[in-house]
XYZ file of C-alpha atoms in Angstrom:
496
model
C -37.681 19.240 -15.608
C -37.869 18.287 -11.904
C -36.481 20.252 -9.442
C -33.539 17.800 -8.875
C -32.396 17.598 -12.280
C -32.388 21.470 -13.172
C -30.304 21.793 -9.824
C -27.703 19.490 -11.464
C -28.137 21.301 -14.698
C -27.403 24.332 -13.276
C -24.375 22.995 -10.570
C -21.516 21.448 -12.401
C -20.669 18.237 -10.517
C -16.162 18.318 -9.736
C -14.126 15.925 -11.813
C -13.137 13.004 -9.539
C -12.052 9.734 -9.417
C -13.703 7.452 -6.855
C -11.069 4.736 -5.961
C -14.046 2.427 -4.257
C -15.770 1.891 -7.813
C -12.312 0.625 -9.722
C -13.431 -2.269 -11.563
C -10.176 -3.895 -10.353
C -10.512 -3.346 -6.555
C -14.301 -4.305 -7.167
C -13.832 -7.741 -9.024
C -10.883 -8.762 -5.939
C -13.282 -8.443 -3.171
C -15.816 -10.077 -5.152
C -13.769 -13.065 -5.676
C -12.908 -12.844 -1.697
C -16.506 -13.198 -1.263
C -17.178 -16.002 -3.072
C -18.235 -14.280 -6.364
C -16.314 -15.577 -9.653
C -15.873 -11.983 -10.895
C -15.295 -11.572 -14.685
C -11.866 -9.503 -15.499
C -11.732 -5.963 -15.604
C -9.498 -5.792 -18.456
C -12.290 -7.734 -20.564
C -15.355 -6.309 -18.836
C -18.689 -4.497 -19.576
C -19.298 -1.339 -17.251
C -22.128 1.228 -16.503
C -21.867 4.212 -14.325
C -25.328 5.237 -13.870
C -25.305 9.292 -12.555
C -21.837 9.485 -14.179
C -21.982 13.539 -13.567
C -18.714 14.274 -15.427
C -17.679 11.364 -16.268
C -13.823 11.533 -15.154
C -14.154 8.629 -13.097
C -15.328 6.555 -16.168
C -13.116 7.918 -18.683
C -10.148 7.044 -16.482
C -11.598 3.523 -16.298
C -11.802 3.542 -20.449
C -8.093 4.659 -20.409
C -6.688 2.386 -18.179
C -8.556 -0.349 -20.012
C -8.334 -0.471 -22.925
C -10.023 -3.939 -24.220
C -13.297 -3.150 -21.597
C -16.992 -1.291 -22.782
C -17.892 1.487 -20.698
C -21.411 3.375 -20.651
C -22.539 6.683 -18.921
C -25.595 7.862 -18.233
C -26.776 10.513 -16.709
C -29.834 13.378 -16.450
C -27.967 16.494 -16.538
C -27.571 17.173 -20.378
C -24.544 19.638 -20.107
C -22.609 16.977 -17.962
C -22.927 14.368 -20.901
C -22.164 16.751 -23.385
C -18.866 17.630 -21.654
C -18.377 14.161 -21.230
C -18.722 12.979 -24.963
C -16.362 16.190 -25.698
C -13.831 14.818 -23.589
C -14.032 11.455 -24.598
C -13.488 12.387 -28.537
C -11.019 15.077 -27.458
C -8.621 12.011 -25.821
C -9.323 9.777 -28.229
C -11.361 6.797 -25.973
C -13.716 4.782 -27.983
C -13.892 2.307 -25.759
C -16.814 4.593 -23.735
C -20.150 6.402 -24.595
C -22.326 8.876 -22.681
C -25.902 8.846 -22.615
C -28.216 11.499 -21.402
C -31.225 9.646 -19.663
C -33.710 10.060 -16.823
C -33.479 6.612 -15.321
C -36.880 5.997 -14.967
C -37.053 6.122 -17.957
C -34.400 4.720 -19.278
C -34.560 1.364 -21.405
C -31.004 -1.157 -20.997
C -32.878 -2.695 -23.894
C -31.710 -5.918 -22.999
C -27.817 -5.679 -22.562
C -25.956 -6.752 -19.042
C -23.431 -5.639 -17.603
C -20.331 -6.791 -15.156
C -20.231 -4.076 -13.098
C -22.748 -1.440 -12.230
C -21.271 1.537 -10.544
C -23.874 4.527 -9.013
C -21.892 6.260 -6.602
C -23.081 9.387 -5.286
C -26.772 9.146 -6.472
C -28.759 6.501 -3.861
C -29.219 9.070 -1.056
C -29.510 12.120 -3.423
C -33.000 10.627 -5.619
C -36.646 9.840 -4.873
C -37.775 6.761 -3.204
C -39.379 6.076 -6.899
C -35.637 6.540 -8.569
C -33.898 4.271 -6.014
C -36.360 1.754 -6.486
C -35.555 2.335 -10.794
C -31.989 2.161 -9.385
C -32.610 -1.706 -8.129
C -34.701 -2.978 -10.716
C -32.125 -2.042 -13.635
C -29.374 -3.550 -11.317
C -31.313 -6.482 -11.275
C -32.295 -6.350 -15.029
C -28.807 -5.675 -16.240
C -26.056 -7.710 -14.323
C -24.543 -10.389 -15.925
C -24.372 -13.766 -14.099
C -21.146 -13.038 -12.642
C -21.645 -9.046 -11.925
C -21.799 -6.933 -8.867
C -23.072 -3.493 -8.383
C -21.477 -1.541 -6.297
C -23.740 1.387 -4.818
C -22.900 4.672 -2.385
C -24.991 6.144 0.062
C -25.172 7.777 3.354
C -25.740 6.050 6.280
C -27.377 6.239 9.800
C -26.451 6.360 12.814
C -23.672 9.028 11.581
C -26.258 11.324 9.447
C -28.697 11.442 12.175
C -27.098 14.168 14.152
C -25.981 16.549 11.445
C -29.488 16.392 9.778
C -30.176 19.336 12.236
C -27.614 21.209 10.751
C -28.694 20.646 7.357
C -31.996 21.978 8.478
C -31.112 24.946 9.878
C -29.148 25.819 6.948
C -32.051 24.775 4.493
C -34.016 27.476 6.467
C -31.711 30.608 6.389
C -31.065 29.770 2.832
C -34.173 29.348 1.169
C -35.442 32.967 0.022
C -31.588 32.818 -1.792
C -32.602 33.243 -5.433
C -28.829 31.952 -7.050
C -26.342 29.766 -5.803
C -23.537 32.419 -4.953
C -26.036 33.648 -2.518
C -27.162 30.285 -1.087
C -22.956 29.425 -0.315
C -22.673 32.758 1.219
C -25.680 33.230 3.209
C -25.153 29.373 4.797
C -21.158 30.410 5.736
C -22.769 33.369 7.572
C -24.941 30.850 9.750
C -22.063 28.446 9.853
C -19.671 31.130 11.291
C -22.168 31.741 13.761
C -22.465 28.544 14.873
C -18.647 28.151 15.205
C -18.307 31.029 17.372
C -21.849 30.115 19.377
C -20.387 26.603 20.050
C -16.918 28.432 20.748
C -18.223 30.073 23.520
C -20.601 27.405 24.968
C -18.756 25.150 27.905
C -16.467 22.351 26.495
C -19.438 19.285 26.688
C -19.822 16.716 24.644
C -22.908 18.370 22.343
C -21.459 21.735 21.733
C -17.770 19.788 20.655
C -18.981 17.536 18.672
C -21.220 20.239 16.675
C -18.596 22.454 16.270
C -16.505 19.625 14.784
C -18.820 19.048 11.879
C -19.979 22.828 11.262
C -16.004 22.855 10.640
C -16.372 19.645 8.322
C -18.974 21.954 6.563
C -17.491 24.731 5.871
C -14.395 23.283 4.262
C -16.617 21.988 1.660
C -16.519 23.230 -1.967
C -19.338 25.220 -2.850
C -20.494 22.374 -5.060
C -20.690 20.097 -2.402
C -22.227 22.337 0.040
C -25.282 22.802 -2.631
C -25.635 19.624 -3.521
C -26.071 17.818 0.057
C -26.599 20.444 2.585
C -28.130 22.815 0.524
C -29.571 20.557 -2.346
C -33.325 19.357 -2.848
C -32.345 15.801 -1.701
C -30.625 14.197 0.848
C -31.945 10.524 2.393
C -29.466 8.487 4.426
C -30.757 4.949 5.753
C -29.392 2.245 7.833
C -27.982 -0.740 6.776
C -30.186 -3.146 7.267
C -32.831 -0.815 5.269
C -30.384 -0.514 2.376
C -29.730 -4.738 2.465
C -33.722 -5.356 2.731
C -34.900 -2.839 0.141
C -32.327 -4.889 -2.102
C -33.624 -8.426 -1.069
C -37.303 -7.339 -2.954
C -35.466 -7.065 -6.055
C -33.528 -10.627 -5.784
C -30.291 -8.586 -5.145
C -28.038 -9.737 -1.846
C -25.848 -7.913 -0.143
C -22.060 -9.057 -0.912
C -20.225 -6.800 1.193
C -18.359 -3.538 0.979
C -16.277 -2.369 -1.211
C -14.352 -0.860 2.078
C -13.783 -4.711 3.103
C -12.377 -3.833 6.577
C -15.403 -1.882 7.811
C -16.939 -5.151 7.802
C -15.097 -6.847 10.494
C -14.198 -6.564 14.258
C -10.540 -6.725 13.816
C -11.076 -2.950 13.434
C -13.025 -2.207 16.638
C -11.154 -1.790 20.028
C -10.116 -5.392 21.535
C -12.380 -5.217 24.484
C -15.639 -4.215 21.715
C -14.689 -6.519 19.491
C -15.236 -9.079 21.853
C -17.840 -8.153 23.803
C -19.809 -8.003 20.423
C -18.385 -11.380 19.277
C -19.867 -12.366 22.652
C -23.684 -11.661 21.025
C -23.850 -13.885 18.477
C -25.709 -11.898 16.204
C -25.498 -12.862 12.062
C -23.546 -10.870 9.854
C -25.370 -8.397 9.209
C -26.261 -7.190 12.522
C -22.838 -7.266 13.497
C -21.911 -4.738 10.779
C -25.384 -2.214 11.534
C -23.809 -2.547 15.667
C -20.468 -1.915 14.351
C -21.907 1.697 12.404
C -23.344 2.770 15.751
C -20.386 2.156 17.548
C -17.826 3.998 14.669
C -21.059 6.196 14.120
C -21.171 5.343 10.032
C -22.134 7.796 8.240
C -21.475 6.543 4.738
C -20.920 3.487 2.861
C -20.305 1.776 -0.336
C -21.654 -1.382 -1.224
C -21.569 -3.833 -3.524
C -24.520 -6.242 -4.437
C -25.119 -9.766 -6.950
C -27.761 -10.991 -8.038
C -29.642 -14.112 -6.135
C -29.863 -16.118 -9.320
C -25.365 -17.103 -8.613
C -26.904 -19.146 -5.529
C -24.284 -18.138 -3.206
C -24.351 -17.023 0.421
C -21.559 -14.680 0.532
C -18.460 -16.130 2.805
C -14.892 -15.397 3.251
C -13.169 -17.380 0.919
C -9.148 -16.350 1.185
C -8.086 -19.110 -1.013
C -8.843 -16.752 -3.526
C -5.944 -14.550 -2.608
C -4.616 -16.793 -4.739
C -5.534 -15.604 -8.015
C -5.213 -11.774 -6.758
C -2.753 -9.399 -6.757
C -1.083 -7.682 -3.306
C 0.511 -4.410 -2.758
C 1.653 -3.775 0.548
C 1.100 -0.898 3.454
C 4.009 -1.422 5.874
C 7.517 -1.652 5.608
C 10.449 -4.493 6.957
C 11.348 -2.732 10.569
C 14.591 -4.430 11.427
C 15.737 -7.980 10.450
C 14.011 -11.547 10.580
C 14.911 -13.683 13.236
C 15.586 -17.296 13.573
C 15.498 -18.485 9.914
C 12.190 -16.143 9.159
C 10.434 -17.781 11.995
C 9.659 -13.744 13.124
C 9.939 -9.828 11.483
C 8.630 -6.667 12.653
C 7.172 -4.597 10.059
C 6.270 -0.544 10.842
C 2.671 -0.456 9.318
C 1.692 2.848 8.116
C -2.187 2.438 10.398
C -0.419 0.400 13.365
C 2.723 1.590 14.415
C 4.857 -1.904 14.625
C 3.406 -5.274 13.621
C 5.295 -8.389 14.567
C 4.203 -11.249 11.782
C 5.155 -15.322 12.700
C 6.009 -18.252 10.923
C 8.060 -18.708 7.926
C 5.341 -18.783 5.043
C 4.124 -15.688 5.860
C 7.183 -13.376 7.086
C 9.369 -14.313 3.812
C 5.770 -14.000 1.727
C 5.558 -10.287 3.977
C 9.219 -9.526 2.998
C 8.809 -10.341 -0.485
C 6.310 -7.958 -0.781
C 7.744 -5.425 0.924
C 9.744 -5.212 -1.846
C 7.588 -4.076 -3.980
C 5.902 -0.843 -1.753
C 4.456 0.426 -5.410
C 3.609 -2.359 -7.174
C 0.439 -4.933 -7.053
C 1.927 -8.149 -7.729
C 0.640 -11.244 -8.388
C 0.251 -13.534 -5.716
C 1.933 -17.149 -7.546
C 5.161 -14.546 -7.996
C 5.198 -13.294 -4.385
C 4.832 -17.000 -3.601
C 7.823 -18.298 -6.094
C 9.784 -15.677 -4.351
C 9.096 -16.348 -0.720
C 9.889 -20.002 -1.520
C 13.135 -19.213 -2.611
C 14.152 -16.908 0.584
C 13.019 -19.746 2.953
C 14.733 -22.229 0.614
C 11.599 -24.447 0.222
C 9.150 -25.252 -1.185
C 5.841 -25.049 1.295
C 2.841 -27.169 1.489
C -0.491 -27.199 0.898
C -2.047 -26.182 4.774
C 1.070 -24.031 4.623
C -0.049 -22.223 1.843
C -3.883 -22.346 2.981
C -2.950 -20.734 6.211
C -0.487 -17.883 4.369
C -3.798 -17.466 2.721
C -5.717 -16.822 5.965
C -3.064 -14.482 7.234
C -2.847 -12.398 4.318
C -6.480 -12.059 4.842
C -6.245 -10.983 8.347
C -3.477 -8.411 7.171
C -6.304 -6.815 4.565
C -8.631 -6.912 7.226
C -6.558 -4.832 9.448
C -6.073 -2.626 6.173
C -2.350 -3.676 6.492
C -1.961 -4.637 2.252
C -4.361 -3.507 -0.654
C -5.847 -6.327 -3.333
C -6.610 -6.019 -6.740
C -7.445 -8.179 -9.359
C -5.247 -6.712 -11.996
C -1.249 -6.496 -11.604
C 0.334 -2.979 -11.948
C 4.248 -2.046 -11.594
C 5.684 1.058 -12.292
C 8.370 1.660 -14.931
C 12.248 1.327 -12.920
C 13.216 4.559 -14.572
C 11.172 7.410 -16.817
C 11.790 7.483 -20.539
C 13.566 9.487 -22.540
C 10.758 11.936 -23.472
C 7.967 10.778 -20.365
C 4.675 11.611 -22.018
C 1.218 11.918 -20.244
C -1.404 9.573 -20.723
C -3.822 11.960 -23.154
C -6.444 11.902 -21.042
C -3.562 12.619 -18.018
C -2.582 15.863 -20.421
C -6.388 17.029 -20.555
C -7.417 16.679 -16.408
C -3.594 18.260 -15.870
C -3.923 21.630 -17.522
C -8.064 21.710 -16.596
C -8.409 20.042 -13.272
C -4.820 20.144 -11.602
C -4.939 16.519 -11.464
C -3.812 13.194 -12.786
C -5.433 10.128 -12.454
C -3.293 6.897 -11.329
C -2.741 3.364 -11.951
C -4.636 2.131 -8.972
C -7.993 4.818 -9.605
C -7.250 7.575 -7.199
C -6.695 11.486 -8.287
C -3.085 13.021 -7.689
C -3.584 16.571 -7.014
C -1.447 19.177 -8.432
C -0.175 22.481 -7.291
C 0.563 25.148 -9.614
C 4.225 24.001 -10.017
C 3.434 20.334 -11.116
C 1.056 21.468 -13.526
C 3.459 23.719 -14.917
C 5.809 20.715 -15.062
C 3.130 18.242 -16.847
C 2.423 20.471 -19.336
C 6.012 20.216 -20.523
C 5.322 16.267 -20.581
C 4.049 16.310 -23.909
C 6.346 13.396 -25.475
C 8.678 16.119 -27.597
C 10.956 17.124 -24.549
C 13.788 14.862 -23.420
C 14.385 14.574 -19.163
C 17.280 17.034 -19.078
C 14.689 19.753 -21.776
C 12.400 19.538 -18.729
C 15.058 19.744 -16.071
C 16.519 22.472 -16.890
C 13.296 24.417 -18.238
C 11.228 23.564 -15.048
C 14.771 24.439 -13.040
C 14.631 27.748 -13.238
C 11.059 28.369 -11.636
C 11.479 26.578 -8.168
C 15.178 24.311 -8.397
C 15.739 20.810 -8.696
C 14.644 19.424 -5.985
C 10.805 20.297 -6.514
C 11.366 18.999 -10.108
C 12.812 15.370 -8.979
C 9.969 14.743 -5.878
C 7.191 15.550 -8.572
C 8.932 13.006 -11.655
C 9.306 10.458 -9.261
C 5.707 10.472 -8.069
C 4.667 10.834 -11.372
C 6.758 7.620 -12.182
C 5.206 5.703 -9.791
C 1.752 6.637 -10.198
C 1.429 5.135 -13.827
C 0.197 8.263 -15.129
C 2.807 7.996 -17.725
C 2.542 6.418 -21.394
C 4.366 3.283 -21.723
C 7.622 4.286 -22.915
């Protein structure tokens, strides 16, 4: 066993759901790059270094009519996987303990490949593995979408890391490893404390504090574990090309772009010229990058990825600001409070009665041809082709600016809860063992001691006013009506 895997064997990796591998969020940017992505709903996906395998089973949940595969080296991971699985009653998934350099696809593609939070943590000789089965195993139409940490923003903290490697490594178990590197780290705190306030010692201080608010887990497994091996970009994108792979994009889509950069940056490195992908390995030094996520095809589609925001089109919108204030002038203008920007003032008809149409619906991913139908009907006509090719371009500047989300699968939660609101069953399972619930859109809802008290009454046998008044008594009503309305909107419920 190498010394790798029997530190994963003997570290349990959290239960988490990673929101930048949903197969849905994955197969809209796709399509925004150029890439005909197959559906989620009907899709084949691997998560290769599942760990746990929360974020896949909540993927097998969700969808229902898709194949999902795990693998992963850590034997007691997959065995609490497949446990889990059976337990919730998903046989849409399996689990597969395997050392991927060893491991055989024997043949069988996939439409999405997820490894996310394994590039940066193997051998040169398993990344390399990690290509060539990407390559192997995508289907014509697939994208892999990959994590890893990145230079410039690793470069600095690699000192800490070092330091703490060093105090720690005559520590014979783990408990000893997390306290003995909190001793050094509350040294440092206090060392950089007392130092004058310049750049170097503020800026250390700042990420001994990001540190030591890890979880012990974490704090083993990157500062403390047996590997850790950030690159830069343009590494990542070139070890790729040699195994016909190109880089799409991220799965982040706005860290791609300018828009997010300070105006007088953003043009002063529009000024250069430089491709694509120099722009974006300039734009991590200047935001100091430190991780990213990102997704790759295969060279055989024949594509050079572009921007292509017709396909908004066949996507699905949910919105991140709100109407501030009335239109004015027949929709010609509206303000809209973003929840990134303060105020944002949108123009021209197609898009402000499009922007108010969606506003509409602040927890709901709607399909695009609906917003559309609507917006039509609150401008009282019907708009044109260019008018609906340059709504197109707009709401791609709005998700570049991170001001509305995309999906490629529609989602809206039920207008009231049902009689007797039940818990998904695997929603039941990470509620009373992980204080958490996993949503419509892939993220984790954390709960505090009350909510989990309150889902485990959500069993399907009590009615609304059973669980009102039992959960009453502990904290009140209002505690109990904030927690079944997020609950509501967060699709963690079973269809009533």
């Amino acid at each position: 066993m190498s010394s790798i895997q029997e530190s994963y064997e003997q570290i349990s990796y959290p239960h988490f759901v990673h929101p930048l591998t949903d197969p849905a969020r994955l197969a809209a940017i796709g399509r925004l790059l150029g890439v005909e992505t197959k559906d989620p709903a009907r899709a084949r996906v691997i998560d290769i270094g599942c760990g746990s395998g929360t974020n896949l089973l909540v993927m097998a949940e969700r969808f229902a009519s898709s194949q999902f595969l795990g693998i992963d080296f850590a034997a007691n991971e997959i065995a609490s996987a497949q446990a889990l699985a059976k337990e919730v009653g998903l046989k849409n998934v399996a689990f597969e303990q395997a050392d991927l350099l060893n491991w055989d696809p024997d043949g069988e593609q996939y439409d999405y490949i997820i490894a996310y939070g394994l590039f940066s943590w193997v051998p040169d000789e398993v990344k390399e593995r990690l290509f060539q089965v990407c390559r192997e195993c995508l289907s014509p139409r697939g994208i892999a979408c990959i994590s890893y940490m990145t230079y410039p923003g690793c470069k600095q903290p690699e000192s800490l890391r070092d330091l703490l490697q060093l105090r720690t490594e005559q520590c014979s178990s783990s408990e000893e490893k997390v306290a003995a590197a909190h001793r050094v780290l509350d040294f440092l705190d206090r060392a950089y404390g007392n130092l004058p306030s310049v750049p170097h010692s503020s800026y250390l201080r700042d990420e001994v504090q990001k540190i030591r608010q890890k979880e012990p887990h974490f704090l083993l497994l990157d500062e403390l574990g047996v590997e850790r091996d950030p690159c830069y970009l343009l590494q990542f994108v070139s070890w790729a090309a040699e195994h016909d792979l190109y880089y799409l994009g991220e799965s982040e889509l706005h860290m791609m772009f300018l828009e997010n950069l300070p105006p007088e940056s953003a043009r002063e490195l529009s000024a250069m010229n430089l491709d694509r992908l120099q722009t974006e390995q300039l734009i991590d030094y200047v935001v100091n990058r430190s991780f990213r996520c990102s997704l790759l095809a295969s060279s055989d589609t024949g594509r050079e990825p572009h921007l292509d925001a017709l396909a908004m089109r066949k996507l699905c919108l949910k919105p991140r600001f709100k109407p501030a204030g009335r239109a004015r002038e027949e929709y010609s203008e509206a303000q809209f409070a973003s929840r990134f920007s303060g105020e944002v003032t949108l123009r021209g008809v197609p898009l402000v009665t499009f922007c108010l149409t969606l506003a509409s619906f602040p927890d709901s991913f709607t399909e695009f041809s609906i917003l559309l139908k609507s917006a039509e009907t609150l401008a009282g006509k019907k708009f044109q082709n260019d008018e609906v090719a340059r709504l197109c371009e707009d709401l791609l500047s709005l998700l570049v600016r991170k001001q509305v989300e995309v999906s490629a699968v529609s989602y809206a939660p039920p207008k009231s809860l049902p009689v007797k609101p039940c818990l998904t069953p695997l929603n039941r399972t990470l509620a009373q063992r992980h204080a958490m619930v996993a949503t419509s859109n892939h993220t984790a809802c954390k709960l505090g001691s009350y909510e989990k008290s309150l889902c485990a009454l959500m069993n399907g046998t009590r009615t609304l006013a059973e669980i009102r008044e039992v959960s009453g008594h502990w904290h009140g009503t209002k505690p109990i009506e904030q927690t079944l309305e997020v609950l509501r909107i967060s699709g963690a419920l079973e269809d009533a």
